[in-house]
Short mmCIF file of C-alpha atoms in Angstrom, two decimals:
data_model
loop_
_atom_site.label_atom_id
_atom_site.label_comp_id
_atom_site.label_asym_id
_atom_site.label_seq_id
_atom_site.Cartn_x
_atom_site.Cartn_y
_atom_site.Cartn_z
CA MET A 1 46.49 19.34 -5.77
CA SER A 2 45.02 22.20 -3.80
CA ILE A 3 41.50 21.15 -4.66
CA ALA A 4 39.99 17.70 -4.33
CA ILE A 5 38.91 16.64 -7.77
CA ALA A 6 37.28 13.26 -8.12
CA ALA A 7 34.01 11.78 -9.14
CA ALA A 8 31.65 11.11 -6.32
CA GLY A 9 32.70 7.64 -5.39
CA GLY A 10 34.32 7.02 -8.79
CA PRO A 11 32.81 6.29 -12.18
CA GLY A 12 32.05 2.73 -11.20
CA LEU A 13 29.46 3.89 -8.66
CA TYR A 14 27.35 5.81 -11.17
CA THR A 15 24.16 3.80 -11.56
CA PRO A 16 22.50 3.22 -14.95
CA SER A 17 19.63 5.51 -13.94
CA MET A 18 22.10 8.30 -13.09
CA ARG A 19 23.76 7.92 -16.45
CA ARG A 20 20.47 7.93 -18.33
CA ARG A 21 19.50 11.12 -16.47
CA VAL A 22 22.76 12.78 -17.47
CA ILE A 23 22.29 11.84 -21.13
CA ALA A 24 18.67 13.07 -21.11
CA GLY A 25 19.39 16.26 -19.16
CA THR A 26 22.42 17.20 -21.21
CA THR A 27 20.73 16.41 -24.51
CA ILE A 28 17.55 18.37 -23.80
CA GLY A 29 19.35 21.38 -22.34
CA ASN A 30 21.96 21.44 -25.08
CA ALA A 31 19.33 21.12 -27.82
CA LEU A 32 17.41 24.07 -26.40
CA GLU A 33 20.59 26.12 -26.19
CA PHE A 34 21.66 25.36 -29.75
CA PHE A 35 18.15 26.10 -30.98
CA ASP A 36 18.60 29.59 -29.52
CA PHE A 37 22.09 29.99 -30.99
CA THR A 38 21.50 28.68 -34.51
CA VAL A 39 18.03 29.96 -35.37
CA PHE A 40 19.63 33.30 -36.29
CA THR A 41 21.27 31.82 -39.36
CA PHE A 42 17.99 30.54 -40.78
CA LEU A 43 16.60 34.06 -40.63
CA MET A 44 19.56 35.86 -42.21
CA LEU A 45 17.73 36.64 -45.45
CA VAL A 46 14.90 38.25 -43.43
CA ILE A 47 17.09 40.04 -40.89
CA GLY A 48 19.56 41.48 -43.43
CA PRO A 49 17.21 44.00 -45.12
CA LEU A 50 15.68 45.02 -41.78
CA PHE A 51 18.95 45.87 -40.04
CA PHE A 52 21.26 46.70 -42.98
CA PRO A 53 18.92 48.36 -45.52
CA ALA A 54 21.57 50.60 -47.11
CA ALA A 55 23.67 47.66 -48.30
CA SER A 56 23.23 45.73 -51.54
CA GLY A 57 21.84 42.21 -51.49
CA TYR A 58 25.39 40.86 -51.34
CA GLY A 59 26.33 43.44 -48.70
CA GLN A 60 23.32 42.56 -46.55
CA LEU A 61 24.22 38.89 -46.63
CA LEU A 62 27.86 39.66 -45.89
CA LEU A 63 26.98 41.93 -42.95
CA THR A 64 24.46 39.45 -41.59
CA THR A 65 26.89 36.53 -41.81
CA ALA A 66 29.48 38.72 -40.10
CA THR A 67 26.95 39.42 -37.32
CA PHE A 68 26.42 35.67 -37.07
CA GLY A 69 30.19 35.22 -36.97
CA VAL A 70 30.87 37.64 -34.11
CA GLY A 71 29.08 35.21 -31.83
CA PHE A 72 31.91 32.80 -32.54
CA LEU A 73 34.54 35.38 -31.59
CA MET A 74 33.28 35.17 -28.01
CA ARG A 75 33.36 31.37 -27.93
CA PRO A 76 37.02 31.15 -26.89
CA VAL A 77 36.44 33.75 -24.17
CA GLY A 78 33.35 31.96 -22.91
CA GLY A 79 35.17 28.65 -23.13
CA MET A 80 38.12 29.89 -21.09
CA LEU A 81 36.11 31.65 -18.37
CA ILE A 82 33.17 29.26 -18.06
CA GLY A 83 35.45 26.25 -18.53
CA SER A 84 37.65 27.47 -15.68
CA TYR A 85 34.51 28.06 -13.61
CA ALA A 86 33.39 24.48 -14.32
CA ASP A 87 36.78 23.09 -13.23
CA ARG A 88 36.52 25.06 -9.99
CA HIS A 89 32.85 24.91 -9.07
CA GLY A 90 31.37 22.04 -11.06
CA ARG A 91 30.11 21.16 -14.52
CA ARG A 92 26.44 21.42 -13.58
CA ALA A 93 26.73 25.02 -12.30
CA ALA A 94 28.50 26.05 -15.51
CA MET A 95 25.84 24.43 -17.68
CA THR A 96 23.05 26.27 -15.85
CA LEU A 97 24.88 29.58 -16.26
CA THR A 98 25.23 29.12 -20.01
CA LEU A 99 21.49 28.52 -20.37
CA TRP A 100 20.57 31.81 -18.73
CA LEU A 101 23.14 33.72 -20.77
CA MET A 102 21.77 32.21 -23.98
CA GLY A 103 18.29 33.29 -22.95
CA LEU A 104 19.52 36.85 -22.36
CA GLY A 105 20.92 36.92 -25.90
CA CYS A 106 17.59 35.69 -27.28
CA ALA A 107 15.75 38.41 -25.37
CA LEU A 108 17.95 41.15 -26.83
CA ILE A 109 17.38 39.90 -30.37
CA ALA A 110 13.64 39.52 -29.81
CA VAL A 111 13.24 43.17 -28.78
CA ALA A 112 15.89 44.73 -31.05
CA PRO A 113 14.42 47.62 -33.09
CA THR A 114 14.99 47.55 -36.84
CA HIS A 115 17.08 50.17 -38.65
CA ALA A 116 13.90 51.95 -39.75
CA GLN A 117 12.72 52.21 -36.14
CA MET A 118 15.85 53.39 -34.31
CA GLY A 119 18.74 53.53 -36.76
CA LEU A 120 21.97 51.94 -35.55
CA VAL A 121 20.54 50.91 -32.17
CA GLY A 122 19.10 47.72 -33.65
CA PRO A 123 22.31 46.46 -35.31
CA VAL A 124 24.29 47.29 -32.16
CA LEU A 125 21.86 45.30 -29.98
CA MET A 126 21.99 42.45 -32.47
CA VAL A 127 25.78 42.28 -32.32
CA LEU A 128 25.73 42.50 -28.50
CA ALA A 129 23.22 39.65 -28.34
CA ARG A 130 25.37 37.48 -30.60
CA LEU A 131 28.42 38.18 -28.44
CA ILE A 132 26.53 37.05 -25.32
CA GLN A 133 25.24 33.94 -27.07
CA GLY A 134 28.72 33.12 -28.34
CA PHE A 135 30.11 33.49 -24.83
CA ALA A 136 27.46 31.08 -23.53
CA ALA A 137 27.91 28.54 -26.32
CA GLY A 138 31.67 28.57 -25.77
CA GLY A 139 31.19 27.40 -22.20
CA GLU A 140 28.33 25.01 -22.86
CA VAL A 141 30.08 22.50 -25.10
CA GLY A 142 33.06 21.91 -22.81
CA ALA A 143 31.03 21.58 -19.62
CA SER A 144 28.33 19.31 -21.03
CA THR A 145 30.73 17.05 -22.95
CA THR A 146 32.96 16.70 -19.89
CA LEU A 147 29.99 15.72 -17.74
CA LEU A 148 29.02 13.07 -20.29
CA VAL A 149 32.46 11.46 -20.65
CA GLU A 150 33.08 11.49 -16.89
CA HIS A 151 29.86 9.59 -16.28
CA ALA A 152 30.59 7.06 -19.04
CA PRO A 153 32.24 3.66 -18.55
CA PRO A 154 35.66 3.47 -20.30
CA GLY A 155 34.31 1.41 -23.19
CA LYS A 156 31.32 3.67 -23.86
CA ARG A 157 32.69 7.22 -23.85
CA GLY A 158 32.11 7.56 -27.60
CA PHE A 159 28.45 6.66 -27.19
CA TYR A 160 27.93 9.01 -24.23
CA SER A 161 29.70 12.02 -25.73
CA SER A 162 27.97 11.48 -29.08
CA TRP A 163 24.83 12.86 -27.45
CA GLN A 164 26.57 16.25 -27.39
CA PHE A 165 26.66 16.31 -31.21
CA GLY A 166 23.26 14.63 -31.38
CA SER A 167 21.70 17.31 -29.22
CA GLN A 168 23.28 20.07 -31.32
CA SER A 169 21.74 18.42 -34.38
CA LEU A 170 18.38 18.28 -32.62
CA GLY A 171 18.63 22.01 -31.89
CA VAL A 172 19.45 22.72 -35.54
CA MET A 173 16.52 20.57 -36.70
CA LEU A 174 14.06 22.33 -34.38
CA GLY A 175 15.38 25.76 -35.35
CA ALA A 176 15.11 25.09 -39.08
CA LEU A 177 11.68 23.46 -38.68
CA THR A 178 10.37 26.46 -36.69
CA VAL A 179 11.55 28.96 -39.30
CA ALA A 180 10.26 26.78 -42.16
CA ILE A 181 6.79 26.60 -40.60
CA LEU A 182 6.72 30.35 -40.02
CA THR A 183 7.91 31.03 -43.58
CA ALA A 184 5.20 28.78 -45.01
CA ALA A 185 2.42 30.09 -42.74
CA LEU A 186 3.11 33.83 -42.87
CA THR A 187 3.23 36.30 -45.73
CA LYS A 188 6.51 38.03 -46.53
CA GLU A 189 5.20 41.22 -44.92
CA GLU A 190 4.13 39.41 -41.73
CA MET A 191 7.49 37.65 -41.54
CA GLN A 192 9.34 40.97 -41.79
CA ALA A 193 6.99 42.77 -39.40
CA TRP A 194 7.00 40.32 -36.51
CA GLY A 195 7.33 36.70 -37.58
CA TRP A 196 11.13 36.63 -37.44
CA ARG A 197 10.99 37.46 -33.72
CA VAL A 198 8.89 34.40 -32.79
CA PRO A 199 11.76 31.84 -32.66
CA PHE A 200 13.71 34.07 -30.28
CA VAL A 201 10.68 34.41 -27.99
CA ILE A 202 10.42 30.61 -28.02
CA GLY A 203 14.11 30.51 -27.10
CA ILE A 204 13.47 32.72 -24.06
CA LEU A 205 10.65 30.48 -22.87
CA THR A 206 12.76 27.31 -23.08
CA VAL A 207 15.47 28.54 -20.69
CA PRO A 208 13.62 27.81 -17.40
CA VAL A 209 12.81 24.32 -18.71
CA GLY A 210 16.45 23.55 -19.40
CA ALA A 211 17.58 25.02 -16.08
CA TYR A 212 15.07 22.88 -14.17
CA ILE A 213 16.22 19.71 -15.95
CA ARG A 214 19.88 20.37 -15.21
CA ARG A 215 19.35 21.18 -11.55
CA ASN A 216 19.06 17.49 -10.64
CA LEU A 217 22.02 16.10 -12.62
CA GLU A 218 24.78 14.30 -10.70
CA GLU A 219 27.98 16.34 -10.49
CA THR A 220 31.31 14.68 -11.36
CA LEU A 221 33.57 17.31 -9.81
CA GLU A 222 33.80 16.99 -6.04
CA PRO A 223 34.56 20.35 -4.40
CA ALA A 224 37.23 20.79 -1.76
CA PRO A 225 36.20 20.52 1.90
CA ALA A 226 34.51 23.68 3.18
CA ALA A 227 37.36 24.56 5.54
CA GLY A 228 39.86 24.77 2.71
CA ALA A 229 37.56 25.92 -0.06
CA ARG A 230 38.89 29.47 -0.21
CA THR A 231 42.52 28.37 -0.28
CA ALA A 232 41.77 25.69 -2.85
CA ALA A 233 39.94 28.10 -5.14
CA ALA A 234 42.84 30.52 -4.98
CA GLY A 235 45.41 27.82 -5.68
CA HIS A 236 43.60 26.01 -8.48
CA GLN A 237 43.96 28.01 -11.70
CA PRO A 238 42.88 25.75 -14.58
CA LEU A 239 43.25 28.38 -17.31
CA ARG A 240 46.83 29.22 -16.40
CA ARG A 241 47.74 25.56 -16.14
CA VAL A 242 46.24 24.70 -19.55
CA PHE A 243 48.26 27.36 -21.36
CA ALA A 244 51.41 26.63 -19.35
CA GLU A 245 51.45 22.83 -19.68
CA TYR A 246 49.33 21.93 -22.71
CA LYS A 247 50.27 24.35 -25.52
CA LEU A 248 51.01 21.60 -28.04
CA THR A 249 47.86 19.73 -27.05
CA ILE A 250 45.80 22.87 -27.68
CA ILE A 251 47.29 23.28 -31.17
CA LYS A 252 46.65 19.65 -32.08
CA GLY A 253 43.11 19.84 -30.71
CA ILE A 254 42.31 22.97 -32.71
CA LEU A 255 43.56 21.42 -35.93
CA LEU A 256 41.54 18.28 -35.19
CA VAL A 257 38.28 20.13 -34.61
CA ILE A 258 38.20 22.60 -37.50
CA GLY A 259 37.33 20.02 -40.16
CA GLY A 260 34.05 19.03 -38.57
CA MET A 261 33.19 22.57 -37.51
CA VAL A 262 33.59 24.02 -41.00
CA CYS A 263 31.55 21.16 -42.47
CA ALA A 264 28.79 21.76 -39.92
CA GLN A 265 28.67 25.50 -40.58
CA ILE A 266 28.66 25.29 -44.37
CA ILE A 267 26.46 22.22 -44.80
CA GLY A 268 24.10 22.92 -41.93
CA PHE A 269 23.82 26.69 -41.74
CA TYR A 270 25.04 28.26 -44.97
CA MET A 271 23.30 25.95 -47.43
CA PRO A 272 19.83 27.58 -47.05
CA ALA A 273 21.22 31.00 -47.99
CA TYR A 274 23.48 29.48 -50.68
CA ALA A 275 20.71 27.45 -52.28
CA THR A 276 18.36 30.45 -52.28
CA LYS A 277 20.79 33.14 -53.41
CA GLU A 278 23.06 31.17 -55.76
CA LEU A 279 20.81 28.36 -57.00
CA GLY A 280 17.40 30.05 -56.92
CA LEU A 281 15.66 27.38 -54.84
CA PRO A 282 12.66 28.36 -52.67
CA ALA A 283 13.44 29.28 -49.06
CA THR A 284 11.10 26.69 -47.54
CA SER A 285 12.72 23.78 -49.40
CA THR A 286 16.20 24.84 -48.33
CA LEU A 287 15.07 25.14 -44.72
CA PHE A 288 13.63 21.64 -44.82
CA ALA A 289 17.01 20.46 -46.11
CA SER A 290 18.48 21.72 -42.84
CA VAL A 291 15.74 19.84 -40.99
CA VAL A 292 16.95 16.69 -42.77
CA LEU A 293 20.53 17.46 -41.74
CA GLY A 294 19.56 17.87 -38.08
CA ALA A 295 17.39 14.76 -38.05
CA ILE A 296 20.14 12.60 -39.54
CA GLY A 297 22.73 13.98 -37.12
CA PHE A 298 20.47 13.35 -34.13
CA ALA A 299 19.57 9.81 -35.23
CA LEU A 300 23.04 8.74 -36.35
CA ALA A 301 25.27 10.32 -33.67
CA PRO A 302 24.83 7.54 -31.06
CA PHE A 303 25.65 4.86 -33.64
CA ALA A 304 28.73 6.81 -34.75
CA GLY A 305 29.78 6.99 -31.09
CA MET A 306 29.32 3.24 -30.64
CA LEU A 307 31.29 2.55 -33.81
CA ALA A 308 34.13 4.73 -32.51
CA ASP A 309 34.07 2.78 -29.22
CA ARG A 310 34.33 -0.48 -31.12
CA VAL A 311 36.95 0.22 -33.82
CA GLY A 312 38.71 3.33 -32.46
CA ARG A 313 38.17 7.08 -32.78
CA LYS A 314 40.98 7.75 -35.26
CA ARG A 315 39.91 5.10 -37.72
CA VAL A 316 36.32 6.37 -37.92
CA ILE A 317 37.44 10.00 -38.22
CA PHE A 318 40.03 9.29 -40.91
CA TRP A 319 37.84 7.25 -43.24
CA SER A 320 34.74 9.44 -42.87
CA ARG A 321 36.82 12.52 -43.70
CA ALA A 322 38.53 10.79 -46.62
CA VAL A 323 35.14 9.95 -48.11
CA THR A 324 33.94 13.52 -47.40
CA VAL A 325 36.84 15.07 -49.33
CA CYS A 326 36.23 12.73 -52.26
CA ALA A 327 32.47 13.35 -52.27
CA LEU A 328 32.36 17.15 -51.97
CA LEU A 329 33.26 18.11 -55.54
CA PRO A 330 30.94 15.66 -57.33
CA CYS A 331 28.11 16.48 -54.91
CA PHE A 332 28.33 20.22 -55.52
CA GLN A 333 28.81 19.76 -59.29
CA TRP A 334 25.72 17.54 -59.46
CA LEU A 335 23.68 20.07 -57.43
CA VAL A 336 24.84 23.14 -59.36
CA SER A 337 24.37 21.52 -62.78
CA ALA A 338 20.60 21.17 -62.26
CA PRO A 339 19.46 22.72 -58.97
CA SER A 340 16.37 21.14 -57.43
CA THR A 341 14.95 20.49 -54.00
CA ALA A 342 15.37 16.73 -54.47
CA ARG A 343 19.06 17.08 -55.35
CA LEU A 344 19.66 19.47 -52.45
CA MET A 345 18.05 17.02 -50.02
CA THR A 346 20.13 14.14 -51.41
CA VAL A 347 23.43 16.02 -51.16
CA ILE A 348 22.74 17.25 -47.64
CA ALA A 349 21.61 13.80 -46.49
CA LEU A 350 24.82 12.19 -47.74
CA LEU A 351 27.06 14.88 -46.24
CA ALA A 352 25.07 14.74 -42.98
CA VAL A 353 25.88 11.04 -42.60
CA LEU A 354 29.59 11.73 -43.12
CA LEU A 355 29.45 14.72 -40.77
CA ALA A 356 27.96 12.62 -37.97
CA LEU A 357 30.57 9.88 -38.48
CA GLN A 358 33.48 12.29 -38.09
CA THR A 359 32.09 14.65 -35.45
CA ALA A 360 30.91 12.19 -32.80
CA PRO A 361 34.40 10.65 -32.29
CA VAL A 362 36.14 14.05 -32.53
CA ILE A 363 34.04 15.47 -29.73
CA THR A 364 34.96 12.40 -27.66
CA MET A 365 38.69 12.84 -28.23
CA LEU A 366 38.78 16.47 -27.08
CA PRO A 367 38.10 15.90 -23.34
CA GLU A 368 40.35 12.81 -23.50
CA LEU A 369 43.29 15.12 -24.29
CA PHE A 370 43.29 16.68 -20.80
CA PRO A 371 43.38 15.48 -17.16
CA LYS A 372 40.32 15.93 -14.98
CA ALA A 373 41.58 19.00 -13.09
CA VAL A 374 41.62 21.08 -16.29
CA ARG A 375 39.46 18.98 -18.59
CA THR A 376 36.58 21.40 -19.13
CA THR A 377 38.92 24.36 -19.50
CA GLY A 378 41.17 22.53 -21.95
CA MET A 379 38.37 21.25 -24.12
CA SER A 380 36.59 24.62 -24.09
CA VAL A 381 39.74 26.44 -25.16
CA VAL A 382 40.34 24.02 -28.02
CA TYR A 383 36.74 23.97 -29.17
CA GLY A 384 36.28 27.73 -28.81
CA LEU A 385 39.46 28.72 -30.65
CA GLY A 386 38.91 26.11 -33.35
CA ILE A 387 35.37 27.14 -34.14
CA SER A 388 35.73 30.91 -33.67
CA VAL A 389 37.58 31.63 -36.91
CA PHE A 390 37.32 28.53 -39.08
CA GLY A 391 33.75 27.68 -38.09
CA GLY A 392 32.13 30.97 -37.16
CA PHE A 393 33.40 32.90 -40.15
CA ALA A 394 33.16 30.03 -42.62
CA GLN A 395 29.93 31.53 -43.98
CA PHE A 396 31.60 34.93 -44.30
CA PHE A 397 34.61 33.50 -46.12
CA VAL A 398 32.47 31.46 -48.51
CA THR A 399 30.18 34.43 -49.24
CA TRP A 400 33.25 36.49 -50.06
CA LEU A 401 34.79 33.71 -52.20
CA LEU A 402 31.57 33.31 -54.17
CA HIS A 403 31.48 37.05 -54.85
CA VAL A 404 35.15 37.34 -55.81
CA THR A 405 35.44 34.21 -57.94
CA GLY A 406 31.90 33.98 -59.25
CA ASN A 407 32.34 30.22 -58.95
CA PRO A 408 29.44 28.34 -57.30
CA MET A 409 31.90 25.57 -56.41
CA ALA A 410 33.71 27.83 -53.89
CA PRO A 411 32.07 26.18 -50.82
CA ALA A 412 33.28 22.74 -51.95
CA TRP A 413 36.88 23.89 -52.41
CA TYR A 414 36.89 25.64 -49.03
CA LEU A 415 35.57 22.51 -47.34
CA MET A 416 38.07 20.21 -49.06
CA VAL A 417 41.07 22.27 -47.94
CA THR A 418 39.99 22.60 -44.30
CA VAL A 419 38.92 18.95 -43.92
CA THR A 420 42.22 17.72 -45.39
CA LEU A 421 44.25 19.98 -43.08
CA SER A 422 42.22 18.81 -40.09
CA THR A 423 42.75 15.14 -40.93
CA VAL A 424 46.56 15.22 -41.15
CA VAL A 425 46.92 16.05 -37.44
CA LEU A 426 45.36 12.68 -36.50
CA PHE A 427 48.79 11.08 -36.90
CA TRP A 428 50.09 13.07 -33.90
CA ILE A 429 47.16 12.47 -31.53
CA ARG A 430 46.93 9.47 -29.23
CA ASP A 431 43.78 7.36 -29.42
CA ARG A 432 42.45 6.70 -25.89
CA THR A 433 39.62 4.39 -26.99
CA GLY A 434 38.80 1.90 -24.23
CA HIS A 435 41.26 3.32 -21.69
CA ASP A 436 40.32 4.86 -18.36
CA ILE A 437 40.12 8.59 -19.02
CA ASP A 438 41.79 9.37 -15.67
CA SER A 439 44.33 6.56 -15.60
CA GLN A 440 47.23 8.70 -16.75
CA GLU A 441 48.13 12.09 -18.12
CA PRO A 442 47.45 12.29 -21.87
#
């Protein structure tokens, strides 16, 4: 190799305090970043009329979900470029970069003029902001998950990487809680005038906090000696190597990840709009349902990771997805037959448990698919491509299906198909539970 790539002294020399710092630093920074990225979806019903006033109610929701979705189009690009940067210059540097980019996206949304104020300028700024945020999020997941699994002992990688999903859930919970409090405290006019901007201002203010926390994390990628740094950087091309040597691995990884990503997007982010528009439930109750989802994901993720370490990743993923597919139709039928806040909370709580059980081990398996030299790049490519279409535009597809079919069960059918497809690929993926992540090529 033209660049020296090894943990500082090897994984065995990471002290417990170092590992606790990495878990805390990654979790806090990632939660802040996903707060910034996901709060947009909880404000779609407010943002739609302000930026797309000429459209119908359905058209506003469709355009707003499409604006949400474009952020996911940039995830593969961000994953490839920032992942390659992380494999050249370190995971910590990449994670700090993503924080500042996410803050820039928040700033653009916070100051974007509405359609009534400056016509198309506002929607254009909104789309640009989502593209920047998608670029940042695409690089964040790969770099932070890689740092976690590289610090973890072989028998605890599931537990360590589970904090990636746990921190995303924490960000979702905080985002939904913030919007719910604003919705309850402000009038509709105040919310439309300025209240919707508050969460994005909060997002801007959290960036320096996250950057400070991450500055002191222990790096797991040792750079080449200074004398050969320029030659090493020129010779080490992680992105080219991933696409040249790991094409089949990328395909299998994408198929593996889409099940959990679609579930997360529909259950976590689309349900507030669905329950309000299709079922007539009050906005505050649907937002608190998302708070429940985030809280369960944050609390349960570490236990799902430990279970995957004990019995194997594939076993936990398979059975949690099998139960999910069987539960979706009755859950949605029960909710649609007599919509209520209590039923919505119950359905989301059950699906949140199943989501945590499948997602924590999946996010552990992704970095285990690639060797250390290209690990962040490989995982970022898989995660970014998998989530960009199937996850990012899941809300768009479901909104369209609901309109075309008129069937309120459309989200359940969409979820069942994607989760089933994503489960089949497990039979062609090797389970690395308990093995040294760097002992051999996957």
